[in-house]
CSV table of C-alpha atoms and ligand atoms in Angstrom, one decimal:
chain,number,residue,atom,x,y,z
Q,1021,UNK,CA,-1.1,-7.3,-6.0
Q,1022,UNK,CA,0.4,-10.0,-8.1
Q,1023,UNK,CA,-3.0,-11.8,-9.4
Q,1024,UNK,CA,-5.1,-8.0,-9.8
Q,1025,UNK,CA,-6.1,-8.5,-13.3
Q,1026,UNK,CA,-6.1,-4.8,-13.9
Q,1027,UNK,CA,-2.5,-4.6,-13.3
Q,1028,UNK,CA,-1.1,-8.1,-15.0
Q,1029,UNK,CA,-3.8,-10.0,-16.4
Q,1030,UNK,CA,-3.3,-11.0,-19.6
Q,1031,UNK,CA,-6.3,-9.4,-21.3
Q,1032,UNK,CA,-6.6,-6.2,-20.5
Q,1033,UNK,CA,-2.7,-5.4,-20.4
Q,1034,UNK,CA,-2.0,-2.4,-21.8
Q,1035,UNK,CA,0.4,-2.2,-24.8
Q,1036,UNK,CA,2.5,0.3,-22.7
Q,1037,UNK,CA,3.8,-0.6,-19.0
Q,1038,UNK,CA,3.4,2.4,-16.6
Q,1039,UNK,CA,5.6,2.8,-13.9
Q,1040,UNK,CA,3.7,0.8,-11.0
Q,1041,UNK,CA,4.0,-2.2,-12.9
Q,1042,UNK,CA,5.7,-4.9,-10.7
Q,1043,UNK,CA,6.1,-1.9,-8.5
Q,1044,UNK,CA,5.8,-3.3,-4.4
Q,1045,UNK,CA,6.8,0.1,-2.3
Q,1046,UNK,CA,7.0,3.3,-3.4
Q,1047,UNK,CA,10.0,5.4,-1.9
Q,1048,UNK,CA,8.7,9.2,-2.0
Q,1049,UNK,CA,10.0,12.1,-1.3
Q,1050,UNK,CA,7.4,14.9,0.7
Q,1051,UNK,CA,8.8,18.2,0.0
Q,1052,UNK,CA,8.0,19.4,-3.5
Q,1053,UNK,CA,6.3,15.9,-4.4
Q,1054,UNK,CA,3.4,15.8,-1.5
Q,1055,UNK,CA,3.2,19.2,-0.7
Q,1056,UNK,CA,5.3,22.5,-1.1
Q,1057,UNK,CA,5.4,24.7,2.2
Q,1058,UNK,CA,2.3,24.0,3.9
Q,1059,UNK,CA,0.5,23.8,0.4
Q,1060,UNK,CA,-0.9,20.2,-1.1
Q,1061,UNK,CA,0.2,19.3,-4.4
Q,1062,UNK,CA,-2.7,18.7,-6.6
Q,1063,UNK,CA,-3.2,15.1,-7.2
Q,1064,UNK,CA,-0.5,13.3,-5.5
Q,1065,UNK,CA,-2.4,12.5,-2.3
Q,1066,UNK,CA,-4.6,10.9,-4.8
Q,1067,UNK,CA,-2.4,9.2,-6.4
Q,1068,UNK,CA,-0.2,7.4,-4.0
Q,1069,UNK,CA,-3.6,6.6,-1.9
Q,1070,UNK,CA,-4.8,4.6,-5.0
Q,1071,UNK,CA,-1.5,3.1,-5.3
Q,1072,UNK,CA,-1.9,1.9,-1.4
Q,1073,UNK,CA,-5.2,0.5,-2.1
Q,1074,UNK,CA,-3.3,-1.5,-4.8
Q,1075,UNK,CA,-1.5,-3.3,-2.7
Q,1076,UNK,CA,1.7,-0.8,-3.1
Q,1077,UNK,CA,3.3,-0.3,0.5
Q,1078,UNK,CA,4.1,3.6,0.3
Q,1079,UNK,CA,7.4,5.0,2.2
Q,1080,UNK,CA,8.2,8.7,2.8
Q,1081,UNK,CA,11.8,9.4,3.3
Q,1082,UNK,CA,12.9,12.8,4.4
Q,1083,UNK,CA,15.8,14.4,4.4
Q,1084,UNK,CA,14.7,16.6,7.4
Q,1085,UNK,CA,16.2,15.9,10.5
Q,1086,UNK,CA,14.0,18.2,13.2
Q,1087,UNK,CA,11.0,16.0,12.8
Q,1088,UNK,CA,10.2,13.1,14.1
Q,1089,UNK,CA,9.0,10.7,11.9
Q,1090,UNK,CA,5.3,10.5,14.2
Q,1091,UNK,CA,5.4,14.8,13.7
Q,1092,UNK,CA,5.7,13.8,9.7
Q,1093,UNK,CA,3.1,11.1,9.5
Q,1094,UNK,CA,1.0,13.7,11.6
Q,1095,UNK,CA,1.6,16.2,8.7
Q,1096,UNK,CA,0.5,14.2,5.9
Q,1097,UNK,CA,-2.7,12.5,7.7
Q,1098,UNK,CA,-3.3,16.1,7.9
Q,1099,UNK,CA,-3.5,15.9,4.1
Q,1100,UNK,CA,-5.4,13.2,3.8
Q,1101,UNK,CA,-2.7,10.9,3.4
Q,1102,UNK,CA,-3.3,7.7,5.4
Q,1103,UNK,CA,0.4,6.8,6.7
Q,1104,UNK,CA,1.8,6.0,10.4
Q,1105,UNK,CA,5.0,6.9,11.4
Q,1106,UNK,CA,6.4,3.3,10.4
Q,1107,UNK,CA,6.1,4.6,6.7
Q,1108,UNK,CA,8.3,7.7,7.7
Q,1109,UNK,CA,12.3,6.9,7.2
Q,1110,UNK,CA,13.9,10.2,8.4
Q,1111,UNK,CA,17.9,11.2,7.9
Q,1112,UNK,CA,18.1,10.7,11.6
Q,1113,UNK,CA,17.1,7.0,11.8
Q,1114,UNK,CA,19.9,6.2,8.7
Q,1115,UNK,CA,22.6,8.4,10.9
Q,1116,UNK,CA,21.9,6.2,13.8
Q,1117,UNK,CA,22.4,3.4,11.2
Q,1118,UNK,CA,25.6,4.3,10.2
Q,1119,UNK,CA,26.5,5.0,13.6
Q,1120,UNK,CA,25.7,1.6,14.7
Q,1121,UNK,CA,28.5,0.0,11.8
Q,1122,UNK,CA,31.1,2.4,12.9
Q,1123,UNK,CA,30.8,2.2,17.3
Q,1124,UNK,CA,29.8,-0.4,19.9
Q,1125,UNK,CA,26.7,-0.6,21.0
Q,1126,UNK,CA,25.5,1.6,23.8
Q,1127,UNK,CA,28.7,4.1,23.1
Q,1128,UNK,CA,28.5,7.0,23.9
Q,1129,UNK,CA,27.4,9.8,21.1
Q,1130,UNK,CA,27.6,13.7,21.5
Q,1131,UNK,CA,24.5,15.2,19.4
Q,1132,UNK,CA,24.7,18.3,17.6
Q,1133,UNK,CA,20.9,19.0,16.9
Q,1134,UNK,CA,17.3,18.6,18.2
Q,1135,UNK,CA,14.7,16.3,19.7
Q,1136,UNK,CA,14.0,14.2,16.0
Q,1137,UNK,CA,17.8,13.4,16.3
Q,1138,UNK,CA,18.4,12.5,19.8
Q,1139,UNK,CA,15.4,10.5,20.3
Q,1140,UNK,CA,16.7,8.3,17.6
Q,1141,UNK,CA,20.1,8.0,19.2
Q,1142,UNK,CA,18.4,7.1,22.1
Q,1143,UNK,CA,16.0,4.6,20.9
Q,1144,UNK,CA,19.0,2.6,19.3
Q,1145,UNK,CA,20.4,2.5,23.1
Q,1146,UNK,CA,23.4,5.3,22.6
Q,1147,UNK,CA,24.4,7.5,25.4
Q,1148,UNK,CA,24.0,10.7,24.8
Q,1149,UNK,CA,25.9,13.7,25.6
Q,1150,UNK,CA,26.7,17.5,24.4
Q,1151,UNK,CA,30.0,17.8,25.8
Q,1152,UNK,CA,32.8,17.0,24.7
Q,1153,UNK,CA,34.6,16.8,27.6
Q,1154,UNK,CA,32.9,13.8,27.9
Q,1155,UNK,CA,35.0,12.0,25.4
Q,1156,UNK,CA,32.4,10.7,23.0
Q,1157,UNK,CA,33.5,8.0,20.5
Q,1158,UNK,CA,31.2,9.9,17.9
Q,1159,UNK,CA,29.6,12.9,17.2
Q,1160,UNK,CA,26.5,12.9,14.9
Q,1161,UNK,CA,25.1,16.6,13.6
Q,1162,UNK,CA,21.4,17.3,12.0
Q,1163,UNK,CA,20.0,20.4,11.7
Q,1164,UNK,CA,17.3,21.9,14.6
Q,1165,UNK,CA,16.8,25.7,14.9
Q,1166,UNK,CA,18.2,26.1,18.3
Q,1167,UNK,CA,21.8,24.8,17.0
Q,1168,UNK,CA,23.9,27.6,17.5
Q,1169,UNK,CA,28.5,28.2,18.3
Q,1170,UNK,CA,27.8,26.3,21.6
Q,1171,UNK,CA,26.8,23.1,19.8
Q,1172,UNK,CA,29.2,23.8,16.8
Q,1173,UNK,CA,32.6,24.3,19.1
Q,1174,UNK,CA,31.4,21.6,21.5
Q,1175,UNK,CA,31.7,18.9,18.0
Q,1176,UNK,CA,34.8,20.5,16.8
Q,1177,UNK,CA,36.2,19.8,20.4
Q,1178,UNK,CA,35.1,16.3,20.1
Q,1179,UNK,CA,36.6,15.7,16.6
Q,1180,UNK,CA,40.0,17.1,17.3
Q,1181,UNK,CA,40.5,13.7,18.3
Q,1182,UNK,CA,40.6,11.6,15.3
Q,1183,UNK,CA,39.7,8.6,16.2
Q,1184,UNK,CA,36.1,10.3,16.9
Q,1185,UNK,CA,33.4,9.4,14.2
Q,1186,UNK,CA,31.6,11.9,12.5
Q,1187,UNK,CA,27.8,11.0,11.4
Q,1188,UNK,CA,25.7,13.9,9.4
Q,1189,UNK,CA,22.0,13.5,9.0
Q,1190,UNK,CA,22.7,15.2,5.6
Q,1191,UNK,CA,24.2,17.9,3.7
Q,1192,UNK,CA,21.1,20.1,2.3
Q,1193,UNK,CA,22.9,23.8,2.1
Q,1194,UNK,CA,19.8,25.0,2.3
Q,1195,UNK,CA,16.8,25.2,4.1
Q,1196,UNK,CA,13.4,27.1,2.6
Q,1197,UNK,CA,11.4,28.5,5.2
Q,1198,UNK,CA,8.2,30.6,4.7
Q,1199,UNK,CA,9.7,34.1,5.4
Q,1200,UNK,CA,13.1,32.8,2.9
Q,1201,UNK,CA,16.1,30.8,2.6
Q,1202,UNK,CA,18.4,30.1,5.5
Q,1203,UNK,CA,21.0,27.9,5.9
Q,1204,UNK,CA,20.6,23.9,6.2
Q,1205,UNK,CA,22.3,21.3,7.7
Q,1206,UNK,CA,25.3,21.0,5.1
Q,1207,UNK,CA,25.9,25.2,5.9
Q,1208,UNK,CA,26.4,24.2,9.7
Q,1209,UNK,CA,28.4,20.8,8.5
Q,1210,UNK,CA,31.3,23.2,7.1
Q,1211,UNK,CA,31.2,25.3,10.2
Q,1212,UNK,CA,32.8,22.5,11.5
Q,1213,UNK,CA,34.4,20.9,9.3
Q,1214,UNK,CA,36.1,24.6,8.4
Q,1215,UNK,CA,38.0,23.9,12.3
Q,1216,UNK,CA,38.6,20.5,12.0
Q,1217,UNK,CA,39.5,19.9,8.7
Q,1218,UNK,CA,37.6,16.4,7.8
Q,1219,UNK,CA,33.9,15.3,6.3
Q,1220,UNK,CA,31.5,13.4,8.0
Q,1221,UNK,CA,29.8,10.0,6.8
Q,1222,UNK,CA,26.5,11.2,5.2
Q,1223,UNK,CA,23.4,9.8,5.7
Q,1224,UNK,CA,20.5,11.5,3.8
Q,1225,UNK,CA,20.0,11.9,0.2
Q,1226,UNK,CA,22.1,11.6,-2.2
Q,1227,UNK,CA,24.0,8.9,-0.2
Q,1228,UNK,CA,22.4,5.5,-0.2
Q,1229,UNK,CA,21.9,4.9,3.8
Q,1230,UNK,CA,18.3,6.2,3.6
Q,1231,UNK,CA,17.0,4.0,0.5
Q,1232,UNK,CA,19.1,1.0,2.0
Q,1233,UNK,CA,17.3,1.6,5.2
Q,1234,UNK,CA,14.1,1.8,3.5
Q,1235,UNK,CA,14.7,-1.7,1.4
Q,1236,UNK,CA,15.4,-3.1,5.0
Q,1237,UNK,CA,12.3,-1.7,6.3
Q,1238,UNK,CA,9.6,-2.7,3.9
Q,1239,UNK,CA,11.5,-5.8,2.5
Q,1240,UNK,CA,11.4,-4.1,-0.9
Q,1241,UNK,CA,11.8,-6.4,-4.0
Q,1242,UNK,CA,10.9,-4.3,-6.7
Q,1243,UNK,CA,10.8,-0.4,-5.6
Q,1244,UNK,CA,10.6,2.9,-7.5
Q,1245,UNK,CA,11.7,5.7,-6.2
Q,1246,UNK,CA,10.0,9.6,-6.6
Q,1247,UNK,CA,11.6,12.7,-6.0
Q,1248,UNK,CA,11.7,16.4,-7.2
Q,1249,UNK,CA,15.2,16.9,-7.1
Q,1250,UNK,CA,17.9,15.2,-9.7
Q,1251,UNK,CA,20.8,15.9,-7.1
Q,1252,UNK,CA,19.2,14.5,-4.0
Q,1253,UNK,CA,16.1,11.9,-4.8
Q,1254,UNK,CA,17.2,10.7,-8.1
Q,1255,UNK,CA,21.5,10.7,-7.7
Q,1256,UNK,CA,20.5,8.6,-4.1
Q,1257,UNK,CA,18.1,5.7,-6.1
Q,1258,UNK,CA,20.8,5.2,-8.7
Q,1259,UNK,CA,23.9,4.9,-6.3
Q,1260,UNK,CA,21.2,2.6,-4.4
Q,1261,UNK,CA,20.8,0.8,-7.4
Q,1262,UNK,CA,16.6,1.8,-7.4
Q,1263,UNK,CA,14.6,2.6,-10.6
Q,1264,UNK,CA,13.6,6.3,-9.9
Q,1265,UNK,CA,10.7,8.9,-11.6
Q,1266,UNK,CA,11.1,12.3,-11.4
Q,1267,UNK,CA,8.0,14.4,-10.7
Q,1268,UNK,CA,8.2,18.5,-12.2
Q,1269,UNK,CA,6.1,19.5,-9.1
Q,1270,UNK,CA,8.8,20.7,-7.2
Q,1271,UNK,CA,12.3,21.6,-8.0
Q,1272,UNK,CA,13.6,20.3,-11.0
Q,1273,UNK,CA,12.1,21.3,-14.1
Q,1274,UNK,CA,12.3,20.4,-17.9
Q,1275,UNK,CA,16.0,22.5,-18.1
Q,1276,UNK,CA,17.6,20.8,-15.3
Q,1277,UNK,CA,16.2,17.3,-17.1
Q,1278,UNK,CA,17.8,17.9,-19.9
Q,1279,UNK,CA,21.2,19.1,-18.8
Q,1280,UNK,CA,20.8,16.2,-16.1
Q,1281,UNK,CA,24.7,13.9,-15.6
Q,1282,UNK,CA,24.3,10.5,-16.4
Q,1283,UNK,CA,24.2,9.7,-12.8
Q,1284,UNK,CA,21.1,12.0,-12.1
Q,1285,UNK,CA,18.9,10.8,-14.6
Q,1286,UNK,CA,15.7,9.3,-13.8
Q,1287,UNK,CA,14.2,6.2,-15.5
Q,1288,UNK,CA,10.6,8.0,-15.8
Q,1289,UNK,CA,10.0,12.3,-15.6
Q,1290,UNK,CA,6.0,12.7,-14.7
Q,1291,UNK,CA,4.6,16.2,-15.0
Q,1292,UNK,CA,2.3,14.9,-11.4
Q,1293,UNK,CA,2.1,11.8,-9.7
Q,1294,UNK,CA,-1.7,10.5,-11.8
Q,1295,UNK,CA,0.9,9.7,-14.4
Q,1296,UNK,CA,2.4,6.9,-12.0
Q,1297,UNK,CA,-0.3,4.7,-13.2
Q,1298,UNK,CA,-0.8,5.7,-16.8
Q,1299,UNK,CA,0.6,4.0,-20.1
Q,1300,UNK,CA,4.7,5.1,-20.1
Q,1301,UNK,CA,5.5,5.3,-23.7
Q,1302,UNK,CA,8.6,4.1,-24.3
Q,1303,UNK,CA,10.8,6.7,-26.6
Q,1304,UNK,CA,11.3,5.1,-30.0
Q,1305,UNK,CA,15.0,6.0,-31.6
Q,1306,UNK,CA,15.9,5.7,-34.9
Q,1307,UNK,CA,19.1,3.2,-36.0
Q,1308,UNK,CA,21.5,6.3,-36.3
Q,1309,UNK,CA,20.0,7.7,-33.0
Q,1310,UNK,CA,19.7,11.0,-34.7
Q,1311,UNK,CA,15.7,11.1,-34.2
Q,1312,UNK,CA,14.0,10.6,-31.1
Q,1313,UNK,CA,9.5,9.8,-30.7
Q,1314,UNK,CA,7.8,9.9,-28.0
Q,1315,UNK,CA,3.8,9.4,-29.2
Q,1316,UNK,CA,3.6,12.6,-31.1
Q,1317,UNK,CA,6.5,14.3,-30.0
Q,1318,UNK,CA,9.6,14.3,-32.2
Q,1319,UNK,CA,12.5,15.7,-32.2
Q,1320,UNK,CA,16.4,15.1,-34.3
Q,1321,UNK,CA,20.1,15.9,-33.7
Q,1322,UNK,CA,21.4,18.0,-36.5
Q,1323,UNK,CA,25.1,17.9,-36.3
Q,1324,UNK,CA,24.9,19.6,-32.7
Q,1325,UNK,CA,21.3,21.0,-33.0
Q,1326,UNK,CA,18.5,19.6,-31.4
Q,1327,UNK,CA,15.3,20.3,-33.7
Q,1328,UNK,CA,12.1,19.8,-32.6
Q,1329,UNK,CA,10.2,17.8,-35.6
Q,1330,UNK,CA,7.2,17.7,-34.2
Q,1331,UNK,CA,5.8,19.1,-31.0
Q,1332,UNK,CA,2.9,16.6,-30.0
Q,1333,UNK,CA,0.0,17.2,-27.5
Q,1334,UNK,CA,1.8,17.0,-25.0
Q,1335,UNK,CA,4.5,18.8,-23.4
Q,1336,UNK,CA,5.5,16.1,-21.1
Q,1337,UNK,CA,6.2,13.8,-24.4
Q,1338,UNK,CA,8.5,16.5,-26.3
Q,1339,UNK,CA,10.4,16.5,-22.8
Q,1340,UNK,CA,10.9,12.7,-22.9
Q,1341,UNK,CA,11.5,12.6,-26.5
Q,1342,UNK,CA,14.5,15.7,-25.9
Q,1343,UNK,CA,16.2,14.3,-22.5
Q,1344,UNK,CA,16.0,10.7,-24.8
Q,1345,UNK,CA,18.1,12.3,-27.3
Q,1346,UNK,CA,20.6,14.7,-25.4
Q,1347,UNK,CA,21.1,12.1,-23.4
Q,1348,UNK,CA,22.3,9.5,-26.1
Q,1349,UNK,CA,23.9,11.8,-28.1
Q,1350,UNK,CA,27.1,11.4,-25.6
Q,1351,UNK,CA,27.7,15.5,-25.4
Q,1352,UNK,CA,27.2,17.5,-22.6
Q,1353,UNK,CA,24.2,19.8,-23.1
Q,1354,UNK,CA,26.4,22.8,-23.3
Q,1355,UNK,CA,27.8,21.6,-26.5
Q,1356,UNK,CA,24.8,21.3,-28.0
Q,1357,UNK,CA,22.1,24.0,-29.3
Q,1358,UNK,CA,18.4,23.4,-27.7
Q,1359,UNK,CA,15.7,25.4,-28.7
Q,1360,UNK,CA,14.9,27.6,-25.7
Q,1361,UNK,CA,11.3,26.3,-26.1
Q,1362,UNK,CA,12.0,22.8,-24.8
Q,1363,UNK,CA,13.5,24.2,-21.6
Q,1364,UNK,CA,11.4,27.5,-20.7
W,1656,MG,MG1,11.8,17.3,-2.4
């Protein structure tokens, strides 16, 4: 809220922004930042819920194209998290998207995939078929358990024919499930792409169509974007041009941080989601750039050795202070000695 006192007044602003400020709608990602599995992760409910009743619209964007965005919004009331499916941006609604700048409206579309994927198709006024005897002008995939050969030769049919388009909901290799790992959407992707020989337009994260979408949806002026993952939530906010905080609740940890590409790295790393509206101290570098603070945490390049100087309270701060300096020191992290101890 642009007149809350507590979040821009002039006279009790903190001396440090965090990373709400100016903040209008939040762009999250669920899986490893809401919950992991079935599990809630500890104070992030919380957290966005106060952020909501600050006036922050909150959007959830999923890669996941089996459920529906009602099924997600479902999930996370189940949580406590008060959302409708309007907040919900799935991989299926930016496929349909795409779809609609590549075909005419009301072409028709053969579906590889379930009922999240096809009722989007329909609801943007698609025909829908599975075969492709049926000449399609496109064929969009997404991942749904009952996609088996049937479904994968029926696309390669289609997209013998190259003027067909070729939508995917996204490319995620793999897919956790509570009894292991099994293949995602990107595993059944190169099934076909392994008999036809070309690559699909991407929607999902790391492509830009789902945070595009999103800006669209909640007429975002000045979002931030969460994820747990550098190579999906993070690489898709900076091609979309979004400021983006990594949360260590989920998949990436400190190691991956620190070895993170300068097109993966995040503009704040939060060890949970109560930091979202704390004090962000912003690192302080010396002139030669040698010697990185960040409150109590220090740390300095020697020739290609990172030293810590000082550790600080907190754990979080040496990580800022270390990803600060590797990052500036222009050399890739395997050129460089880091003390196993800011990475394990
Ligand atoms: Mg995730």
């Amino acid at each position: 809220m642009a007149n809350d006192p507590r979040r821009r007044g002039p006279f009790r602003r903190s001396p440090e922004r965090t990373p709400l400020d100016d903040v209008d709608v939040i762009l999250t990602d669920l899986d490893g930042v809401l919950y992991a599995g079935s599990e809630p992760i500890p104070h992030a409910v919380q957290a966005l819920t106060e952020a909501q009743r600050n006036g922050i619209r909150v959007g959830c964007l999923t890669n996941n194209a089996s459920r529906t965005d009602e099924s997600v919004a479902r999930h996370l009331r189940q949580l406590g998290f008060d959302v409708s499916a309007g907040d919900v941006i799935t991989s299926p609604q930016a496929a349909v998207r795409l779809l609609a700048g590549l075909v005419e409206p009301g072409s028709l579309v053969l579906v590889v995939g379930g009922d999240g994927l096809v009722a989007e198709v329909d609801k943007a006024g698609f025909e829908i078929t599975r075969s492709a005897d049926d000449r399609p002008v496109a064929v969009v995939q997404g991942f749904a358990p009952e996609v088996g050969w049937r479904q994968l030769a029926e696309a390669s049919f289609a997209l013998a024919e190259e003027s067909v388009h070729w939508v995917a909901t996204n490319m995620d290799w793999t897919l956790p499930q509570a009894r292991g790992v099994a293949p995602g959407n990107g595993t059944l992707v190169s099934a076909v792409h392994t008999a036809v020989g070309r690559l699909p337009a991407v929607a999902g994260k790391p492509e830009r169509a789902m945070y595009d979408l999103a800006v669209e949806r909640f007429r975002a002026r000045s979002p931030l974007a969460v994820g747990d993952r550098l190579d999906t939530d993070i690489l898709g906010a900076n091609r979309a041009g979004i400021p983006s905080a990594l949360v260590l609740t989920g998949i990436d940890g400190a190691k991956q941080v620190l070895a993170a590409g300068e097109e993966e790295r995040p503009r704040y790393v939060l060890s949970d989601l109560r930091e979202l509206s704390q004090p962000y101290p912003a690192p302080r570098i010396s002139r030669s750039g040698s010697v990185v603070e960040v409150r109590d945490a220090s740390v300095r390049l020697e020739g290609d050795a990172v030293r810590i100087v000082a550790r600080g309270q907190r754990r979080i701060d040496l990580l800022r202070a270390a990803s600060t300096l590797i990052w500036n020191s222009g050399t890739p992290i395997y050129a460089l000695q880091v003390p196993e101890e800011l990475y394990t």
